[in-house]
Amino acid sequence: MIDVEEAYKIVTSHLHRSDSEEVHIEEAMGKILDEDILADRDFPPFNRVMMDGIAIDHHAWQEGVRSFKIETMQPAGAAQTILKEKTNCIEVMTGAVLPQNTDAVIRYEDLAFEEESLVKIDMDEVIPFQNIHLRGTDKKKKDLLLKRGRKISAADVAVMATVGKSTVRVIKAPKIALVSTGDELVNIDETPHPYQIRKSNIYALQAALKDLGCKSENFHLADELDSVKKGLEKIFEEYDTIILSGGVSKGKKDYVPEVLEQLRVEKLFHRVLQRPGKPFWFGRREDDKTVFALPGNPVSTFMCFYKYVKPWLQLSAGVKPKTTYAVLDHDFDFPPTLTYYLQVKLGSSESGEVMATPVKGQGSGDLANLLEADAFLELPKDQQHYKKGEVFPVLIYRDIL
Ligand code: AMP
Ligand code: MG
């Protein structure tokens, strides 16, 4: 049996060789950008009026003119108009191009209408370029806006739309199959007998993958040697990453490790010094197919996903996973020599630290606990007593802000 550090090292040194693909920006959220996005023109692309009001030549103001005749109107989305008389003005709307021969915008709030087309400026001072967003002040044409390797956010989608990228190049996620095993499992739209339960793991994994911009397909295999073998053989034909749940422990019907080896998947490890998730099996086939065979207990599956599968996917896409830390806020004992993933609720202290409070009831089958907790606090295996105030890495699975 190997420890968590070694298991992590083995997993993250067998990455998926990612290609890239072109996707529509509506599909790009959460994916990893595989091109640099440059400004296609200056931002803003013209001297842009920032307030509804009038545009004047400030020299006229300096020379003592206070009442201005409105020559015409410059709405947003219209071609640039020209001020003919220096002592006149043009009525302008927010988002419009600043009219030629003008260099200051006065808001309606600072104007008094003397007649329908005669306005008086009711201000002590007019500053050149006031209320004007000057061309190119945010970004110049060809400036780098978004760098390759970035995880695409909603704000990034807005930027890509602005520069006219209807499609973008992103890292292609591996083709992932999620496979549950177990004769006690029924579909979620069925009513289980008292001795059955509904499948939940593949749905949890599917949702967690979606959060990372990855799609997956669900499969189920019966606890029978031949079914597991035939089923997996078929799945291997089509998918490059196979995430199994269940069937990797020491039960009489836990056929997964045996079948994987029959299918020439090289076992890189089986069993890790951790709780939950001890029976975790990981392997790789010559054709670069990767297999995560996770223990079936819902909490084990969940924890192994966040500890191993998520960083594997991130690193495969060229993204460095972030390690986050939290402060344990209660003493906690765990004597076995195993890394313990303590389910914790996160909060913040008055001094701004992230605080982790253990959630009661810690069985690895205890799905309900996942609802109360936000994260797993990683308690190192060579310690038995974990003291209030000590800092440990934390695997966060819920948006806590
Ligand atoms: P196993 O790893 O196959 O021995 O399963 C361990 C425990 O997890 C058993 O109590 C299973 O019923 C449960 N389990 C296995 N797979 C799933 C699943 N897909 N959804 C929910 N529970 C599961
Ligand atoms: Mg099973």
Coordinates of C-alpha atoms and ligand atoms in Angstrom, one line a residue:
M1 CA 0.0 0.0 0.0
I2 CA 1.3 3.5 -0.8
D3 CA 0.7 6.8 0.9
V4 CA -1.3 9.7 -0.4
E5 CA 1.7 11.7 -1.5
E6 CA 3.0 8.9 -3.7
A7 CA -0.5 8.1 -5.1
Y8 CA -0.8 11.8 -6.0
K9 CA 2.6 11.8 -7.7
I10 CA 1.8 8.7 -9.7
V11 CA -1.6 10.0 -10.8
T12 CA -0.2 13.4 -11.8
S13 CA 2.7 11.9 -13.7
H14 CA 0.3 10.0 -16.0
L15 CA -1.5 12.9 -17.6
H16 CA -3.8 12.8 -20.6
R17 CA -2.2 14.2 -23.8
S18 CA -4.7 17.0 -24.6
D19 CA -5.5 18.2 -28.1
S20 CA -7.3 21.5 -28.6
E21 CA -10.6 22.2 -30.4
E22 CA -12.6 25.1 -31.6
V23 CA -15.8 25.7 -29.7
H24 CA -18.5 28.4 -29.9
I25 CA -18.2 30.9 -27.1
E26 CA -21.6 29.7 -25.8
E27 CA -19.8 26.4 -25.0
A28 CA -16.6 27.9 -23.7
M29 CA -17.4 28.6 -20.1
G30 CA -15.1 26.7 -17.7
K31 CA -12.9 25.4 -20.4
I32 CA -9.2 26.2 -20.7
L33 CA -8.3 28.7 -23.4
D34 CA -5.7 27.5 -25.9
E35 CA -5.0 30.7 -27.8
D36 CA -4.2 34.3 -26.9
I37 CA -7.0 36.7 -27.4
L38 CA -5.9 40.1 -28.7
A39 CA -7.8 43.4 -29.1
D40 CA -9.0 43.5 -32.7
R41 CA -9.1 47.4 -32.5
D42 CA -8.6 50.1 -29.9
F43 CA -10.8 50.1 -26.8
P44 CA -12.9 52.2 -26.9
P45 CA -12.7 52.2 -30.6
F46 CA -13.7 55.9 -30.8
N47 CA -13.9 58.9 -28.5
R48 CA -17.0 57.8 -26.7
V49 CA -19.6 60.1 -25.0
M50 CA -20.1 58.9 -21.4
M51 CA -23.1 61.0 -20.5
D52 CA -26.3 62.3 -22.1
G53 CA -26.1 66.0 -22.7
I54 CA -24.3 68.3 -25.1
A55 CA -20.8 68.4 -26.7
I56 CA -19.0 71.7 -27.1
D57 CA -15.7 73.1 -28.1
H58 CA -14.3 74.1 -24.6
H59 CA -12.4 77.0 -26.2
A60 CA -15.8 78.7 -26.7
W61 CA -16.5 78.3 -23.0
Q62 CA -13.0 79.7 -22.2
E63 CA -13.7 82.7 -24.4
G64 CA -16.9 83.4 -22.3
V65 CA -19.7 81.7 -24.2
R66 CA -22.3 80.3 -21.7
S67 CA -25.4 79.8 -23.9
F68 CA -25.1 77.4 -26.8
K69 CA -27.4 76.8 -29.7
I70 CA -28.1 73.1 -30.5
E71 CA -27.1 72.4 -34.1
T72 CA -28.1 68.8 -34.3
M73 CA -28.2 65.5 -32.4
Q74 CA -25.6 62.8 -32.2
P75 CA -27.2 59.5 -31.0
A76 CA -25.4 56.3 -30.2
G77 CA -24.9 54.1 -33.2
A78 CA -24.8 56.9 -35.7
A79 CA -21.9 58.1 -37.8
Q80 CA -19.9 61.1 -36.5
T81 CA -21.5 64.5 -37.0
I82 CA -19.5 67.8 -37.3
L83 CA -20.0 70.9 -35.2
K84 CA -20.1 73.8 -37.7
E85 CA -20.0 76.8 -35.4
K86 CA -17.5 76.9 -32.6
T87 CA -20.1 78.7 -30.3
N88 CA -22.8 76.2 -30.9
C89 CA -23.2 72.7 -29.5
I90 CA -24.5 69.2 -30.5
E91 CA -26.8 67.2 -28.3
V92 CA -25.2 63.8 -27.5
M93 CA -26.3 60.5 -26.1
T94 CA -24.3 58.1 -24.0
G95 CA -22.3 55.6 -26.2
A96 CA -22.3 58.0 -29.2
V97 CA -19.2 59.1 -31.1
L98 CA -17.9 62.5 -30.0
P99 CA -18.8 64.9 -32.8
Q100 CA -15.9 66.4 -34.7
N101 CA -14.7 69.8 -33.5
T102 CA -15.9 69.2 -29.9
D103 CA -13.9 68.2 -26.9
A104 CA -16.1 68.4 -23.8
V105 CA -19.4 66.9 -22.8
I106 CA -21.8 68.7 -20.4
R107 CA -24.5 66.5 -18.7
Y108 CA -28.1 67.5 -18.8
E109 CA -28.0 67.9 -15.1
D110 CA -25.6 70.8 -15.6
L111 CA -27.7 72.5 -18.3
A112 CA -30.6 74.9 -18.3
F113 CA -32.8 75.0 -21.4
E114 CA -33.4 78.7 -22.3
E115 CA -35.4 77.8 -25.4
E116 CA -36.0 74.5 -27.2
S117 CA -32.7 74.7 -28.9
L118 CA -30.7 77.0 -26.7
V119 CA -29.0 75.7 -23.6
K120 CA -27.1 77.5 -20.8
I121 CA -24.3 75.8 -19.0
D122 CA -24.8 75.9 -15.3
M123 CA -21.3 75.1 -14.1
D124 CA -18.3 76.9 -12.7
E125 CA -15.7 75.0 -14.8
V126 CA -15.6 73.0 -18.0
I127 CA -12.5 70.8 -18.3
P128 CA -11.3 69.6 -21.7
F129 CA -12.3 65.9 -22.4
Q130 CA -14.7 65.8 -19.5
N131 CA -17.2 62.9 -19.8
I132 CA -15.4 61.5 -22.8
H133 CA -13.9 58.0 -22.8
L134 CA -10.9 58.6 -25.1
R135 CA -10.2 56.1 -27.9
G136 CA -7.6 53.5 -27.0
T137 CA -7.3 54.4 -23.3
D138 CA -8.4 50.9 -22.1
K139 CA -6.6 48.8 -24.7
K140 CA -4.7 49.4 -27.9
K141 CA -5.3 47.3 -31.0
K142 CA -3.3 44.0 -30.7
D143 CA -2.9 44.3 -26.9
L144 CA -3.1 40.9 -25.2
L145 CA -6.5 40.6 -23.5
L146 CA -6.7 37.0 -22.4
K147 CA -3.7 34.7 -22.2
R148 CA -3.6 31.1 -23.3
G149 CA -4.0 28.6 -20.4
R150 CA -6.7 30.6 -18.6
K151 CA -9.9 29.1 -17.3
I152 CA -12.7 30.9 -19.1
S153 CA -15.0 32.9 -16.9
A154 CA -18.2 34.8 -17.7
A155 CA -16.2 38.1 -17.9
D156 CA -13.8 36.4 -20.4
V157 CA -16.8 35.4 -22.6
A158 CA -17.8 39.0 -22.7
V159 CA -14.3 40.1 -23.8
M160 CA -14.2 37.4 -26.5
A161 CA -17.6 38.5 -27.8
T162 CA -16.4 42.1 -27.9
V163 CA -13.4 41.3 -30.0
G164 CA -15.6 39.3 -32.4
K165 CA -14.5 35.8 -31.5
S166 CA -17.6 33.7 -32.1
T167 CA -15.5 30.6 -31.7
V168 CA -12.4 30.0 -29.6
R169 CA -9.7 27.4 -29.3
V170 CA -9.8 25.5 -26.0
I171 CA -8.2 22.4 -24.6
K172 CA -10.2 19.4 -25.5
A173 CA -11.3 17.5 -22.5
P174 CA -10.7 13.7 -22.6
K175 CA -13.7 11.5 -23.5
I176 CA -14.8 10.4 -20.1
A177 CA -16.9 7.3 -19.2
L178 CA -18.4 7.1 -15.7
V179 CA -19.1 3.5 -14.8
S180 CA -21.0 2.4 -11.7
T181 CA -21.0 -1.2 -10.6
G182 CA -23.1 -3.0 -8.1
D183 CA -26.2 -5.3 -8.2
E184 CA -27.8 -3.3 -5.3
L185 CA -28.1 -0.2 -7.5
V186 CA -31.2 0.8 -9.3
N187 CA -31.8 3.7 -11.7
I188 CA -32.9 7.0 -10.1
D189 CA -36.4 6.9 -11.6
E190 CA -37.0 3.5 -10.0
T191 CA -38.4 2.7 -6.6
P192 CA -35.8 0.6 -4.8
H193 CA -36.6 -2.6 -2.8
P194 CA -35.6 -2.4 0.8
Y195 CA -32.3 -4.1 0.0
Q196 CA -31.5 -1.7 -2.9
I197 CA -30.3 1.8 -3.3
R198 CA -30.4 4.3 -6.2
K199 CA -27.2 5.1 -8.1
S200 CA -25.9 8.4 -7.0
N201 CA -22.1 8.3 -7.6
I202 CA -22.1 8.8 -11.3
Y203 CA -24.4 11.8 -11.0
A204 CA -22.2 13.4 -8.4
L205 CA -19.1 12.8 -10.7
Q206 CA -21.0 14.0 -13.7
A207 CA -21.9 17.2 -11.9
A208 CA -18.4 17.8 -10.6
L209 CA -17.0 17.2 -14.1
K210 CA -19.4 19.7 -15.6
D211 CA -18.0 22.3 -13.2
L212 CA -14.6 21.7 -14.8
G213 CA -16.0 22.1 -18.3
C214 CA -15.9 18.3 -19.0
K215 CA -18.7 16.2 -20.4
S216 CA -19.1 12.5 -19.6
E217 CA -21.3 9.5 -20.4
N218 CA -22.9 7.2 -17.8
F219 CA -22.7 3.4 -17.8
H220 CA -23.6 0.6 -15.4
L221 CA -22.2 -2.9 -15.0
A222 CA -23.6 -5.8 -13.1
D223 CA -21.5 -7.6 -10.5
E224 CA -20.7 -10.5 -12.7
L225 CA -17.2 -11.2 -14.1
D226 CA -18.3 -11.6 -17.7
S227 CA -20.5 -8.5 -17.7
V228 CA -17.8 -6.4 -16.2
K229 CA -15.3 -7.7 -18.8
K230 CA -17.6 -7.3 -21.9
G231 CA -18.9 -3.9 -20.7
L232 CA -15.5 -2.5 -20.1
E233 CA -14.1 -3.8 -23.3
K234 CA -16.7 -1.9 -25.2
I235 CA -16.2 1.3 -23.1
F236 CA -12.5 1.1 -23.8
E237 CA -13.2 1.2 -27.5
E238 CA -14.7 4.7 -27.3
Y239 CA -13.4 6.5 -24.2
D240 CA -10.0 7.6 -23.1
T241 CA -10.7 8.1 -19.5
I242 CA -12.7 5.6 -17.5
I243 CA -13.8 6.5 -14.0
L244 CA -15.4 3.5 -12.2
S245 CA -17.1 3.5 -8.9
G246 CA -17.4 0.4 -6.8
G247 CA -16.2 -3.2 -7.1
V248 CA -12.5 -2.5 -6.1
S249 CA -12.6 -3.7 -2.5
K250 CA -12.1 -7.2 -1.2
G251 CA -15.6 -8.5 -1.7
K252 CA -16.3 -11.7 -3.5
K253 CA -18.0 -9.8 -6.3
D254 CA -15.4 -7.0 -6.6
Y255 CA -14.2 -8.0 -10.1
V256 CA -12.9 -4.6 -11.3
P257 CA -9.2 -5.0 -10.6
E258 CA -9.1 -8.5 -12.1
V259 CA -10.9 -7.5 -15.2
L260 CA -8.8 -4.4 -15.7
E261 CA -5.7 -6.4 -15.7
Q262 CA -7.2 -8.9 -18.1
L263 CA -7.8 -5.9 -20.4
R264 CA -4.1 -5.1 -20.2
V265 CA -4.5 -2.0 -18.1
E266 CA -1.3 -1.7 -16.1
K267 CA -2.0 -1.4 -12.4
L268 CA 0.0 1.6 -11.1
F269 CA -1.4 1.2 -7.6
H270 CA -4.2 -0.4 -5.7
R271 CA -5.0 0.8 -2.2
V272 CA -3.8 4.0 -0.6
L273 CA -3.1 4.8 3.0
Q274 CA -6.1 7.1 3.3
R275 CA -9.6 7.2 4.8
P276 CA -12.0 7.3 3.1
G277 CA -11.0 5.9 -0.2
K278 CA -8.5 3.2 0.8
P279 CA -9.4 0.7 -2.0
F280 CA -8.7 3.2 -4.8
W281 CA -7.2 1.5 -7.9
F282 CA -5.4 3.5 -10.6
G283 CA -4.0 2.3 -13.9
R284 CA -3.0 3.1 -17.5
R285 CA -3.1 1.2 -20.7
E286 CA -0.5 1.3 -23.4
D287 CA -2.8 3.2 -25.7
D288 CA -2.9 6.0 -23.0
K289 CA -6.3 5.1 -21.6
T290 CA -6.4 6.1 -18.0
V291 CA -8.5 4.3 -15.4
F292 CA -9.6 5.6 -12.0
A293 CA -11.4 2.8 -10.2
L294 CA -12.8 4.6 -7.2
P295 CA -14.3 2.8 -4.2
G296 CA -18.1 2.8 -4.3
N297 CA -18.9 4.5 -1.0
P298 CA -20.3 7.8 -2.0
V299 CA -18.1 9.8 0.2
S300 CA -15.0 7.9 -0.9
T301 CA -15.9 8.4 -4.6
F302 CA -16.4 12.1 -4.0
M303 CA -13.2 12.6 -2.0
C304 CA -11.1 10.7 -4.5
F305 CA -12.5 12.8 -7.3
Y306 CA -11.4 16.1 -5.6
K307 CA -8.1 14.7 -4.4
Y308 CA -6.9 12.9 -7.6
V309 CA -9.2 13.2 -10.6
K310 CA -9.7 17.0 -10.5
P311 CA -5.9 17.9 -10.4
W312 CA -5.3 15.2 -13.0
L313 CA -7.7 16.9 -15.3
Q314 CA -6.3 20.4 -14.5
L315 CA -2.7 19.4 -15.1
S316 CA -3.7 17.5 -18.3
A317 CA -5.1 20.8 -19.5
G318 CA -2.0 22.7 -18.5
V319 CA -3.4 24.3 -15.4
K320 CA -1.6 24.2 -12.1
P321 CA -4.0 23.1 -9.3
K322 CA -4.1 25.5 -6.3
T323 CA -3.5 24.3 -2.8
T324 CA -5.8 26.0 -0.3
Y325 CA -5.4 25.8 3.4
A326 CA -7.7 26.1 6.4
V327 CA -7.3 26.3 10.2
L328 CA -8.8 23.5 12.2
D329 CA -11.0 25.1 14.9
H330 CA -11.6 22.1 17.2
D331 CA -9.1 19.5 18.5
F332 CA -9.5 16.2 16.6
D333 CA -8.1 12.7 17.1
F334 CA -7.5 10.1 14.5
P335 CA -5.0 7.4 15.6
P336 CA -4.7 5.1 12.5
T337 CA -1.7 5.7 10.3
L338 CA -3.8 6.9 7.4
T339 CA -4.3 10.3 5.9
Y340 CA -7.7 11.4 7.1
Y341 CA -10.1 13.5 5.0
L342 CA -12.1 15.2 7.7
Q343 CA -15.4 16.6 6.5
V344 CA -15.5 20.2 7.5
K345 CA -17.7 23.2 7.3
L346 CA -15.8 26.3 6.3
G347 CA -16.1 29.8 7.7
S348 CA -14.0 32.8 8.3
S349 CA -12.4 34.1 11.5
E350 CA -12.5 37.8 12.5
S351 CA -8.9 38.1 11.4
G352 CA -9.8 36.7 8.0
E353 CA -8.5 33.2 8.2
V354 CA -10.4 30.3 6.7
M355 CA -11.7 28.2 9.6
A356 CA -12.6 24.5 9.3
T357 CA -15.2 23.0 11.7
P358 CA -15.5 19.2 11.7
V359 CA -19.0 17.9 10.8
K360 CA -20.3 15.0 13.0
G361 CA -20.7 11.5 11.8
Q362 CA -17.8 10.4 9.5
G363 CA -18.7 7.1 7.8
S364 CA -17.6 6.9 4.2
G365 CA -21.1 5.9 3.2
D366 CA -22.6 8.9 4.9
L367 CA -23.9 10.9 2.0
A368 CA -26.0 13.2 4.1
N369 CA -22.8 14.6 5.7
L370 CA -21.7 16.0 2.4
L371 CA -24.6 18.3 2.5
E372 CA -23.5 19.9 5.7
A373 CA -19.8 20.1 4.9
D374 CA -18.1 22.2 2.3
A375 CA -14.7 20.5 2.1
F376 CA -12.3 17.8 3.2
L377 CA -9.5 18.8 5.5
E378 CA -6.4 16.7 4.8
L379 CA -5.0 15.5 8.1
P380 CA -1.5 13.9 7.6
K381 CA -1.1 10.3 8.5
D382 CA 1.8 10.5 10.9
Q383 CA 0.0 12.5 13.4
Q384 CA -2.7 11.2 15.8
H385 CA -3.8 14.4 17.5
Y386 CA -4.7 17.4 15.4
K387 CA -4.9 20.5 17.5
K388 CA -7.2 23.5 17.2
G389 CA -5.3 26.3 15.4
E390 CA -3.2 23.9 13.2
V391 CA -3.3 24.6 9.5
F392 CA -3.9 21.9 6.9
P393 CA -4.6 21.6 3.1
V394 CA -8.3 21.6 2.3
L395 CA -10.2 20.2 -0.7
I396 CA -13.2 22.5 -1.3
Y397 CA -16.2 21.2 -3.2
R398 CA -18.7 24.0 -2.5
D399 CA -18.7 27.6 -3.5
I400 CA -18.5 29.1 -0.1
L401 CA -18.3 32.8 -0.9
Ligands
AMP1 P1 -18.3 -1.2 -3.3 O1 -17.1 -0.3 -3.5 O2 -18.8 -1.7 -4.6 O3 -18.0 -2.3 -2.3 O4 -19.4 -0.3 -2.7 C1 -19.3 0.3 -1.4 C2 -20.6 0.9 -1.0 O5 -21.0 2.0 -1.9 C3 -21.8 -0.1 -1.1 O6 -22.6 0.2 0.1 C4 -22.5 0.3 -2.3 O7 -23.9 0.1 -2.3 C5 -22.2 1.8 -2.4 N1 -22.2 2.2 -3.8 C6 -21.5 1.7 -4.8 N2 -21.7 2.3 -6.0 C7 -22.6 3.3 -5.7 C8 -23.2 4.3 -6.5 N3 -22.9 4.4 -7.8 N4 -24.0 5.1 -6.0 C9 -24.3 5.0 -4.6 N5 -23.8 4.1 -3.8 C10 -22.9 3.3 -4.3
MG2 MG -20.1 -3.1 -5.2

